[in-house]
């Protein structure tokens, strides 16, 4: 039993306080076999839209959080309408006029 306790104590001691390591002598990195000069890469260009410039005013900016809120509200209105309850909301749902 004492041998087991001694072995466990030694093992825990090695885990908590590992023996010091010998320093590794510094070795210089090997010289490069060729001169390391980066090749210039060609400029990256997309093949799309080369003939027409982009018009920022043509597209409408959409805020996704606002669209998600409107969709949730529309679904809630439809669910309540299916239950026969009225909720103030848009007069048009899925392209049909709702009274």
PDB file of N, CA and C in Angstrom:
ATOM      1  N   UNK A   1       0.824  -1.184   0.000  1.00  0.00           N
ATOM      2  CA  UNK A   1       0.000   0.000   0.000  1.00  0.00           C
ATOM      3  C   UNK A   1       0.874   1.256   0.000  1.00  0.00           C
ATOM      4  N   UNK A   2       1.948   1.235   0.760  1.00  0.00           N
ATOM      5  CA  UNK A   2       2.812   2.415   0.804  1.00  0.00           C
ATOM      6  C   UNK A   2       3.490   2.630  -0.540  1.00  0.00           C
ATOM      7  N   UNK A   3       3.796   1.537  -1.244  1.00  0.00           N
ATOM      8  CA  UNK A   3       4.412   1.667  -2.565  1.00  0.00           C
ATOM      9  C   UNK A   3       3.454   2.356  -3.536  1.00  0.00           C
ATOM     10  N   UNK A   4       2.179   2.021  -3.476  1.00  0.00           N
ATOM     11  CA  UNK A   4       1.177   2.651  -4.335  1.00  0.00           C
ATOM     12  C   UNK A   4       1.058   4.141  -4.029  1.00  0.00           C
ATOM     13  N   UNK A   5       1.041   4.491  -2.751  1.00  0.00           N
ATOM     14  CA  UNK A   5       0.935   5.899  -2.370  1.00  0.00           C
ATOM     15  C   UNK A   5       2.176   6.663  -2.821  1.00  0.00           C
ATOM     16  N   UNK A   6       3.345   6.051  -2.682  1.00  0.00           N
ATOM     17  CA  UNK A   6       4.586   6.700  -3.106  1.00  0.00           C
ATOM     18  C   UNK A   6       4.586   6.923  -4.621  1.00  0.00           C
ATOM     19  N   UNK A   7       4.138   5.916  -5.374  1.00  0.00           N
ATOM     20  CA  UNK A   7       4.084   6.063  -6.835  1.00  0.00           C
ATOM     21  C   UNK A   7       3.111   7.150  -7.259  1.00  0.00           C
ATOM     22  N   UNK A   8       1.939   7.205  -6.618  1.00  0.00           N
ATOM     23  CA  UNK A   8       0.961   8.257  -6.933  1.00  0.00           C
ATOM     24  C   UNK A   8       1.499   9.640  -6.587  1.00  0.00           C
ATOM     25  N   UNK A   9       2.174   9.750  -5.446  1.00  0.00           N
ATOM     26  CA  UNK A   9       2.744  11.040  -5.058  1.00  0.00           C
ATOM     27  C   UNK A   9       3.813  11.480  -6.055  1.00  0.00           C
ATOM     28  N   UNK A  10       4.642  10.554  -6.505  1.00  0.00           N
ATOM     29  CA  UNK A  10       5.677  10.877  -7.496  1.00  0.00           C
ATOM     30  C   UNK A  10       5.042  11.306  -8.816  1.00  0.00           C
ATOM     31  N   UNK A  11       4.007  10.597  -9.216  1.00  0.00           N
ATOM     32  CA  UNK A  11       3.332  10.908 -10.482  1.00  0.00           C
ATOM     33  C   UNK A  11       2.693  12.299 -10.424  1.00  0.00           C
ATOM     34  N   UNK A  12       2.008  12.610  -9.327  1.00  0.00           N
ATOM     35  CA  UNK A  12       1.393  13.935  -9.178  1.00  0.00           C
ATOM     36  C   UNK A  12       2.468  15.007  -9.118  1.00  0.00           C
ATOM     37  N   UNK A  13       3.571  14.729  -8.447  1.00  0.00           N
ATOM     38  CA  UNK A  13       4.675  15.692  -8.387  1.00  0.00           C
ATOM     39  C   UNK A  13       5.247  15.981  -9.763  1.00  0.00           C
ATOM     40  N   UNK A  14       5.345  14.952 -10.605  1.00  0.00           N
ATOM     41  CA  UNK A  14       5.849  15.180 -11.970  1.00  0.00           C
ATOM     42  C   UNK A  14       4.860  15.976 -12.810  1.00  0.00           C
ATOM     43  N   UNK A  15       3.561  15.777 -12.548  1.00  0.00           N
ATOM     44  CA  UNK A  15       2.576  16.550 -13.285  1.00  0.00           C
ATOM     45  C   UNK A  15       2.604  18.018 -12.894  1.00  0.00           C
ATOM     46  N   UNK A  16       2.751  18.275 -11.583  1.00  0.00           N
ATOM     47  CA  UNK A  16       2.731  19.655 -11.109  1.00  0.00           C
ATOM     48  C   UNK A  16       4.053  20.372 -11.349  1.00  0.00           C
ATOM     49  N   UNK A  17       5.154  19.689 -11.172  1.00  0.00           N
ATOM     50  CA  UNK A  17       6.476  20.294 -11.332  1.00  0.00           C
ATOM     51  C   UNK A  17       7.311  19.438 -12.274  1.00  0.00           C
ATOM     52  N   UNK A  18       7.196  19.633 -13.590  1.00  0.00           N
ATOM     53  CA  UNK A  18       7.981  18.804 -14.518  1.00  0.00           C
ATOM     54  C   UNK A  18       9.466  19.120 -14.385  1.00  0.00           C
ATOM     55  N   UNK A  19      10.318  18.157 -14.695  1.00  0.00           N
ATOM     56  CA  UNK A  19      11.763  18.408 -14.606  1.00  0.00           C
ATOM     57  C   UNK A  19      12.182  19.436 -15.658  1.00  0.00           C
ATOM     58  N   UNK A  20      13.180  20.255 -15.351  1.00  0.00           N
ATOM     59  CA  UNK A  20      13.601  21.282 -16.318  1.00  0.00           C
ATOM     60  C   UNK A  20      14.182  20.639 -17.571  1.00  0.00           C
ATOM     61  N   UNK A  21      13.929  21.284 -18.679  1.00  0.00           N
ATOM     62  CA  UNK A  21      14.443  20.777 -19.955  1.00  0.00           C
ATOM     63  C   UNK A  21      15.778  21.429 -20.264  1.00  0.00           C
ATOM     64  N   UNK A  22      16.597  20.701 -20.986  1.00  0.00           N
ATOM     65  CA  UNK A  22      17.883  21.258 -21.393  1.00  0.00           C
ATOM     66  C   UNK A  22      17.642  22.227 -22.541  1.00  0.00           C
ATOM     67  N   UNK A  23      18.348  23.358 -22.556  1.00  0.00           N
ATOM     68  CA  UNK A  23      18.145  24.308 -23.653  1.00  0.00           C
ATOM     69  C   UNK A  23      18.653  23.725 -24.975  1.00  0.00           C
ATOM     70  N   UNK A  24      17.920  24.006 -26.024  1.00  0.00           N
ATOM     71  CA  UNK A  24      18.285  23.523 -27.354  1.00  0.00           C
ATOM     72  C   UNK A  24      19.260  24.523 -27.960  1.00  0.00           C
ATOM     73  N   UNK A  25      20.406  24.060 -28.458  1.00  0.00           N
ATOM     74  CA  UNK A  25      21.355  25.008 -29.063  1.00  0.00           C
ATOM     75  C   UNK A  25      20.737  25.657 -30.302  1.00  0.00           C
ATOM     76  N   UNK A  26      21.039  26.945 -30.477  1.00  0.00           N
ATOM     77  CA  UNK A  26      20.486  27.703 -31.587  1.00  0.00           C
ATOM     78  C   UNK A  26      21.123  27.243 -32.890  1.00  0.00           C
ATOM     79  N   UNK A  27      20.297  26.947 -33.860  1.00  0.00           N
ATOM     80  CA  UNK A  27      20.783  26.561 -35.181  1.00  0.00           C
ATOM     81  C   UNK A  27      20.246  27.565 -36.194  1.00  0.00           C
ATOM     82  N   UNK A  28      21.122  28.050 -37.052  1.00  0.00           N
ATOM     83  CA  UNK A  28      20.700  29.013 -38.075  1.00  0.00           C
ATOM     84  C   UNK A  28      19.869  28.286 -39.131  1.00  0.00           C
ATOM     85  N   UNK A  29      18.848  28.953 -39.647  1.00  0.00           N
ATOM     86  CA  UNK A  29      18.039  28.313 -40.688  1.00  0.00           C
ATOM     87  C   UNK A  29      18.870  28.138 -41.957  1.00  0.00           C
ATOM     88  N   UNK A  30      18.590  27.099 -42.719  1.00  0.00           N
ATOM     89  CA  UNK A  30      19.362  26.890 -43.954  1.00  0.00           C
ATOM     90  C   UNK A  30      19.091  28.014 -44.950  1.00  0.00           C
ATOM     91  N   UNK A  31      20.101  28.316 -45.724  1.00  0.00           N
ATOM     92  CA  UNK A  31      19.974  29.374 -46.721  1.00  0.00           C
ATOM     93  C   UNK A  31      19.035  28.923 -47.832  1.00  0.00           C
ATOM     94  N   UNK A  32      18.307  29.872 -48.396  1.00  0.00           N
ATOM     95  CA  UNK A  32      17.366  29.566 -49.468  1.00  0.00           C
ATOM     96  C   UNK A  32      18.142  29.173 -50.730  1.00  0.00           C
ATOM     97  N   UNK A  33      17.684  28.145 -51.446  1.00  0.00           N
ATOM     98  CA  UNK A  33      18.413  27.717 -52.642  1.00  0.00           C
ATOM     99  C   UNK A  33      18.302  28.718 -53.793  1.00  0.00           C
ATOM    100  N   UNK A  34      17.345  29.594 -53.779  1.00  0.00           N
ATOM    101  CA  UNK A  34      17.194  30.582 -54.832  1.00  0.00           C
ATOM    102  C   UNK A  34      16.787  31.906 -54.182  1.00  0.00           C
ATOM    103  N   UNK A  35      16.953  32.997 -54.856  1.00  0.00           N
ATOM    104  CA  UNK A  35      16.538  34.278 -54.253  1.00  0.00           C
ATOM    105  C   UNK A  35      15.020  34.334 -54.131  1.00  0.00           C
ATOM    106  N   UNK A  36      14.544  34.715 -52.967  1.00  0.00           N
ATOM    107  CA  UNK A  36      13.111  34.755 -52.713  1.00  0.00           C
ATOM    108  C   UNK A  36      12.550  36.121 -53.108  1.00  0.00           C
ATOM    109  N   UNK A  37      12.212  36.265 -54.355  1.00  0.00           N
ATOM    110  CA  UNK A  37      11.582  37.488 -54.832  1.00  0.00           C
ATOM    111  C   UNK A  37      10.182  37.122 -55.312  1.00  0.00           C
ATOM    112  N   UNK A  38       9.165  37.740 -54.735  1.00  0.00           N
ATOM    113  CA  UNK A  38       7.807  37.388 -55.134  1.00  0.00           C
ATOM    114  C   UNK A  38       7.504  37.828 -56.563  1.00  0.00           C
ATOM    115  N   UNK A  39       6.799  36.986 -57.261  1.00  0.00           N
ATOM    116  CA  UNK A  39       6.377  37.321 -58.613  1.00  0.00           C
ATOM    117  C   UNK A  39       5.175  38.250 -58.523  1.00  0.00           C
ATOM    118  N   UNK A  40       5.137  39.290 -59.303  1.00  0.00           N
ATOM    119  CA  UNK A  40       3.959  40.156 -59.259  1.00  0.00           C
ATOM    120  C   UNK A  40       2.755  39.437 -59.870  1.00  0.00           C
ATOM    121  N   UNK A  41       1.661  39.432 -59.131  1.00  0.00           N
ATOM    122  CA  UNK A  41       0.451  38.788 -59.616  1.00  0.00           C
ATOM    123  C   UNK A  41      -0.340  39.759 -60.479  1.00  0.00           C
ATOM    124  N   UNK A  42      -1.056  39.250 -61.464  1.00  0.00           N
ATOM    125  CA  UNK A  42      -1.879  40.142 -62.280  1.00  0.00           C
ATOM    126  C   UNK A  42      -3.035  40.692 -61.447  1.00  0.00           C
ATOM    127  N   UNK A  43      -3.515  41.857 -61.835  1.00  0.00           N
ATOM    128  CA  UNK A  43      -4.642  42.457 -61.124  1.00  0.00           C
ATOM    129  C   UNK A  43      -5.877  41.592 -61.332  1.00  0.00           C
ATOM    130  N   UNK A  44      -6.612  41.366 -60.250  1.00  0.00           N
ATOM    131  CA  UNK A  44      -7.795  40.519 -60.331  1.00  0.00           C
ATOM    132  C   UNK A  44      -8.966  41.338 -60.842  1.00  0.00           C
ATOM    133  N   UNK A  45      -9.592  40.841 -61.887  1.00  0.00           N
ATOM    134  CA  UNK A  45     -10.739  41.525 -62.465  1.00  0.00           C
ATOM    135  C   UNK A  45     -11.846  40.520 -62.693  1.00  0.00           C
ATOM    136  N   UNK A  46     -13.040  40.918 -62.360  1.00  0.00           N
ATOM    137  CA  UNK A  46     -14.189  40.062 -62.569  1.00  0.00           C
ATOM    138  C   UNK A  46     -14.665  40.202 -64.007  1.00  0.00           C
ATOM    139  N   UNK A  47     -15.059  39.111 -64.655  1.00  0.00           N
ATOM    140  CA  UNK A  47     -15.528  39.214 -66.032  1.00  0.00           C
ATOM    141  C   UNK A  47     -16.939  39.797 -66.121  1.00  0.00           C
ATOM    142  N   UNK A  48     -17.630  39.928 -64.997  1.00  0.00           N
ATOM    143  CA  UNK A  48     -18.996  40.417 -65.014  1.00  0.00           C
ATOM    144  C   UNK A  48     -19.011  41.936 -64.918  1.00  0.00           C
ATOM    145  N   UNK A  49     -19.795  42.552 -65.721  1.00  0.00           N
ATOM    146  CA  UNK A  49     -19.991  43.991 -65.652  1.00  0.00           C
ATOM    147  C   UNK A  49     -18.844  44.803 -66.195  1.00  0.00           C
ATOM    148  N   UNK A  50     -18.015  44.220 -67.064  1.00  0.00           N
ATOM    149  CA  UNK A  50     -16.915  45.001 -67.624  1.00  0.00           C
ATOM    150  C   UNK A  50     -17.413  46.012 -68.649  1.00  0.00           C
ATOM    151  N   UNK A  51     -18.529  45.690 -69.296  1.00  0.00           N
ATOM    152  CA  UNK A  51     -19.021  46.581 -70.344  1.00  0.00           C
ATOM    153  C   UNK A  51     -19.948  47.670 -69.806  1.00  0.00           C
ATOM    154  N   UNK A  52     -20.600  47.468 -68.658  1.00  0.00           N
ATOM    155  CA  UNK A  52     -21.515  48.475 -68.111  1.00  0.00           C
ATOM    156  C   UNK A  52     -21.079  48.839 -66.697  1.00  0.00           C
ATOM    157  N   UNK A  53     -21.023  50.122 -66.401  1.00  0.00           N
ATOM    158  CA  UNK A  53     -20.667  50.517 -65.034  1.00  0.00           C
ATOM    159  C   UNK A  53     -21.841  50.274 -64.081  1.00  0.00           C
ATOM    160  N   UNK A  54     -21.544  50.123 -62.811  1.00  0.00           N
ATOM    161  CA  UNK A  54     -22.583  49.893 -61.819  1.00  0.00           C
ATOM    162  C   UNK A  54     -23.283  51.205 -61.476  1.00  0.00           C
ATOM    163  N   UNK A  55     -24.610  51.124 -61.335  1.00  0.00           N
ATOM    164  CA  UNK A  55     -25.404  52.280 -60.955  1.00  0.00           C
ATOM    165  C   UNK A  55     -25.944  52.024 -59.554  1.00  0.00           C
ATOM    166  N   UNK A  56     -25.477  52.791 -58.587  1.00  0.00           N
ATOM    167  CA  UNK A  56     -25.869  52.567 -57.200  1.00  0.00           C
ATOM    168  C   UNK A  56     -27.312  52.982 -56.938  1.00  0.00           C
ATOM    169  N   UNK A  57     -27.869  53.858 -57.758  1.00  0.00           N
ATOM    170  CA  UNK A  57     -29.243  54.310 -57.526  1.00  0.00           C
ATOM    171  C   UNK A  57     -30.264  53.346 -58.125  1.00  0.00           C
ATOM    172  N   UNK A  58     -29.823  52.374 -58.928  1.00  0.00           N
ATOM    173  CA  UNK A  58     -30.760  51.464 -59.581  1.00  0.00           C
ATOM    174  C   UNK A  58     -31.308  50.427 -58.598  1.00  0.00           C
ATOM    175  N   UNK A  59     -30.533  50.044 -57.603  1.00  0.00           N
ATOM    176  CA  UNK A  59     -30.972  49.023 -56.658  1.00  0.00           C
ATOM    177  C   UNK A  59     -31.409  49.696 -55.352  1.00  0.00           C
ATOM    178  N   UNK A  60     -32.475  49.166 -54.764  1.00  0.00           N
ATOM    179  CA  UNK A  60     -32.972  49.705 -53.510  1.00  0.00           C
ATOM    180  C   UNK A  60     -32.321  48.950 -52.351  1.00  0.00           C
ATOM    181  N   UNK A  61     -31.831  49.673 -51.374  1.00  0.00           N
ATOM    182  CA  UNK A  61     -31.203  49.042 -50.218  1.00  0.00           C
ATOM    183  C   UNK A  61     -32.285  48.419 -49.337  1.00  0.00           C
ATOM    184  N   UNK A  62     -32.078  47.164 -48.940  1.00  0.00           N
ATOM    185  CA  UNK A  62     -33.049  46.456 -48.110  1.00  0.00           C
ATOM    186  C   UNK A  62     -32.377  46.132 -46.786  1.00  0.00           C
ATOM    187  N   UNK A  63     -33.053  46.463 -45.701  1.00  0.00           N
ATOM    188  CA  UNK A  63     -32.549  46.113 -44.382  1.00  0.00           C
ATOM    189  C   UNK A  63     -33.163  44.773 -43.995  1.00  0.00           C
ATOM    190  N   UNK A  64     -32.354  43.707 -43.851  1.00  0.00           N
ATOM    191  CA  UNK A  64     -32.911  42.370 -43.626  1.00  0.00           C
ATOM    192  C   UNK A  64     -33.683  42.248 -42.320  1.00  0.00           C
ATOM    193  N   UNK A  65     -33.282  42.978 -41.277  1.00  0.00           N
ATOM    194  CA  UNK A  65     -34.007  42.871 -40.016  1.00  0.00           C
ATOM    195  C   UNK A  65     -35.410  43.450 -40.141  1.00  0.00           C
ATOM    196  N   UNK A  66     -35.579  44.490 -40.974  1.00  0.00           N
ATOM    197  CA  UNK A  66     -36.902  45.071 -41.174  1.00  0.00           C
ATOM    198  C   UNK A  66     -37.780  44.119 -41.984  1.00  0.00           C
ATOM    199  N   UNK A  67     -37.198  43.477 -43.001  1.00  0.00           N
ATOM    200  CA  UNK A  67     -37.946  42.520 -43.804  1.00  0.00           C
ATOM    201  C   UNK A  67     -38.395  41.333 -42.945  1.00  0.00           C
ATOM    202  N   UNK A  68     -37.539  40.846 -42.069  1.00  0.00           N
ATOM    203  CA  UNK A  68     -37.888  39.719 -41.196  1.00  0.00           C
ATOM    204  C   UNK A  68     -39.017  40.120 -40.245  1.00  0.00           C
ATOM    205  N   UNK A  69     -38.973  41.346 -39.733  1.00  0.00           N
ATOM    206  CA  UNK A  69     -40.031  41.818 -38.838  1.00  0.00           C
ATOM    207  C   UNK A  69     -41.368  41.880 -39.575  1.00  0.00           C
ATOM    208  N   UNK A  70     -41.341  42.392 -40.807  1.00  0.00           N
ATOM    209  CA  UNK A  70     -42.580  42.479 -41.586  1.00  0.00           C
ATOM    210  C   UNK A  70     -43.133  41.088 -41.884  1.00  0.00           C
ATOM    211  N   UNK A  71     -42.268  40.116 -42.162  1.00  0.00           N
ATOM    212  CA  UNK A  71     -42.733  38.756 -42.435  1.00  0.00           C
ATOM    213  C   UNK A  71     -43.360  38.133 -41.190  1.00  0.00           C
ATOM    214  N   UNK A  72     -42.725  38.347 -40.018  1.00  0.00           N
ATOM    215  CA  UNK A  72     -43.297  37.821 -38.778  1.00  0.00           C
ATOM    216  C   UNK A  72     -44.671  38.435 -38.509  1.00  0.00           C
ATOM    217  N   UNK A  73     -44.778  39.731 -38.730  1.00  0.00           N
ATOM    218  CA  UNK A  73     -46.046  40.415 -38.498  1.00  0.00           C
ATOM    219  C   UNK A  73     -47.126  39.888 -39.454  1.00  0.00           C
ATOM    220  N   UNK A  74     -46.775  39.663 -40.718  1.00  0.00           N
ATOM    221  CA  UNK A  74     -47.719  39.155 -41.700  1.00  0.00           C
ATOM    222  C   UNK A  74     -48.194  37.744 -41.333  1.00  0.00           C
ATOM    223  N   UNK A  75     -47.254  36.900 -40.874  1.00  0.00           N
ATOM    224  CA  UNK A  75     -47.633  35.545 -40.470  1.00  0.00           C
ATOM    225  C   UNK A  75     -48.562  35.568 -39.262  1.00  0.00           C
ATOM    226  N   UNK A  76     -48.285  36.459 -38.318  1.00  0.00           N
ATOM    227  CA  UNK A  76     -49.143  36.565 -37.143  1.00  0.00           C
ATOM    228  C   UNK A  76     -50.549  36.990 -37.544  1.00  0.00           C
ATOM    229  N   UNK A  77     -50.649  37.952 -38.473  1.00  0.00           N
ATOM    230  CA  UNK A  77     -51.964  38.418 -38.937  1.00  0.00           C
ATOM    231  C   UNK A  77     -52.722  37.288 -39.623  1.00  0.00           C
ATOM    232  N   UNK A  78     -52.024  36.496 -40.435  1.00  0.00           N
ATOM    233  CA  UNK A  78     -52.689  35.386 -41.119  1.00  0.00           C
ATOM    234  C   UNK A  78     -53.158  34.321 -40.131  1.00  0.00           C
ATOM    235  N   UNK A  79     -52.337  34.041 -39.105  1.00  0.00           N
ATOM    236  CA  UNK A  79     -52.722  33.035 -38.113  1.00  0.00           C
ATOM    237  C   UNK A  79     -53.945  33.496 -37.331  1.00  0.00           C
ATOM    238  N   UNK A  80     -53.973  34.768 -36.962  1.00  0.00           N
ATOM    239  CA  UNK A  80     -55.128  35.281 -36.232  1.00  0.00           C
ATOM    240  C   UNK A  80     -56.364  35.345 -37.126  1.00  0.00           C
ATOM    241  N   UNK A  81     -56.182  35.650 -38.411  1.00  0.00           N
ATOM    242  CA  UNK A  81     -57.316  35.679 -39.333  1.00  0.00           C
ATOM    243  C   UNK A  81     -57.895  34.274 -39.506  1.00  0.00           C
ATOM    244  N   UNK A  82     -57.035  33.254 -39.479  1.00  0.00           N
ATOM    245  CA  UNK A  82     -57.530  31.884 -39.594  1.00  0.00           C
ATOM    246  C   UNK A  82     -58.349  31.492 -38.366  1.00  0.00           C
ATOM    247  N   UNK A  83     -58.049  32.104 -37.210  1.00  0.00           N
ATOM    248  CA  UNK A  83     -58.805  31.840 -35.988  1.00  0.00           C
ATOM    249  C   UNK A  83     -60.053  32.716 -35.881  1.00  0.00           C
ATOM    250  N   UNK A  84     -60.242  33.616 -36.824  1.00  0.00           N
ATOM    251  CA  UNK A  84     -61.415  34.479 -36.824  1.00  0.00           C
ATOM    252  C   UNK A  84     -61.216  35.763 -36.047  1.00  0.00           C
ATOM    253  N   UNK A  85     -59.998  36.060 -35.630  1.00  0.00           N
ATOM    254  CA  UNK A  85     -59.745  37.294 -34.894  1.00  0.00           C
ATOM    255  C   UNK A  85     -59.242  38.354 -35.848  1.00  0.00           C
ATOM    256  N   UNK A  86     -59.556  39.568 -35.532  1.00  0.00           N
ATOM    257  CA  UNK A  86     -59.152  40.681 -36.380  1.00  0.00           C
ATOM    258  C   UNK A  86     -57.952  41.364 -35.750  1.00  0.00           C
ATOM    259  N   UNK A  87     -57.030  41.772 -36.568  1.00  0.00           N
ATOM    260  CA  UNK A  87     -55.845  42.468 -36.084  1.00  0.00           C
ATOM    261  C   UNK A  87     -55.587  43.627 -37.021  1.00  0.00           C
ATOM    262  N   UNK A  88     -55.319  44.795 -36.496  1.00  0.00           N
ATOM    263  CA  UNK A  88     -55.047  45.914 -37.399  1.00  0.00           C
ATOM    264  C   UNK A  88     -53.775  45.640 -38.196  1.00  0.00           C
ATOM    265  N   UNK A  89     -53.892  45.785 -39.467  1.00  0.00           N
ATOM    266  CA  UNK A  89     -52.737  45.516 -40.315  1.00  0.00           C
ATOM    267  C   UNK A  89     -53.022  45.950 -41.736  1.00  0.00           C
ATOM    268  N   UNK A  90     -52.254  45.441 -42.677  1.00  0.00           N
ATOM    269  CA  UNK A  90     -52.428  45.852 -44.069  1.00  0.00           C
ATOM    270  C   UNK A  90     -53.749  45.344 -44.641  1.00  0.00           C
ATOM    271  N   UNK A  91     -54.255  46.034 -45.607  1.00  0.00           N
ATOM    272  CA  UNK A  91     -55.506  45.637 -46.266  1.00  0.00           C
ATOM    273  C   UNK A  91     -55.254  44.627 -47.370  1.00  0.00           C
ATOM    274  N   UNK A  92     -54.006  44.411 -47.726  1.00  0.00           N
ATOM    275  CA  UNK A  92     -53.648  43.467 -48.785  1.00  0.00           C
ATOM    276  C   UNK A  92     -52.774  42.373 -48.185  1.00  0.00           C
ATOM    277  N   UNK A  93     -53.173  41.120 -48.294  1.00  0.00           N
ATOM    278  CA  UNK A  93     -52.395  39.988 -47.807  1.00  0.00           C
ATOM    279  C   UNK A  93     -52.299  38.983 -48.956  1.00  0.00           C
ATOM    280  N   UNK A  94     -51.079  38.649 -49.336  1.00  0.00           N
ATOM    281  CA  UNK A  94     -50.792  37.730 -50.451  1.00  0.00           C
ATOM    282  C   UNK A  94     -51.464  38.195 -51.737  1.00  0.00           C
ATOM    283  N   UNK A  95     -51.482  39.475 -51.969  1.00  0.00           N
ATOM    284  CA  UNK A  95     -52.018  40.017 -53.215  1.00  0.00           C
ATOM    285  C   UNK A  95     -53.532  40.089 -53.259  1.00  0.00           C
ATOM    286  N   UNK A  96     -54.218  39.718 -52.196  1.00  0.00           N
ATOM    287  CA  UNK A  96     -55.678  39.773 -52.181  1.00  0.00           C
ATOM    288  C   UNK A  96     -56.124  40.844 -51.191  1.00  0.00           C
ATOM    289  N   UNK A  97     -57.180  41.541 -51.554  1.00  0.00           N
ATOM    290  CA  UNK A  97     -57.681  42.575 -50.668  1.00  0.00           C
ATOM    291  C   UNK A  97     -58.460  41.918 -49.540  1.00  0.00           C
ATOM    292  N   UNK A  98     -58.158  42.315 -48.315  1.00  0.00           N
ATOM    293  CA  UNK A  98     -58.802  41.775 -47.137  1.00  0.00           C
ATOM    294  C   UNK A  98     -59.654  42.873 -46.513  1.00  0.00           C
ATOM    295  N   UNK A  99     -60.891  42.546 -46.179  1.00  0.00           N
ATOM    296  CA  UNK A  99     -61.774  43.559 -45.623  1.00  0.00           C
ATOM    297  C   UNK A  99     -61.473  43.808 -44.177  1.00  0.00           C
TER     298      UNK A  99
END
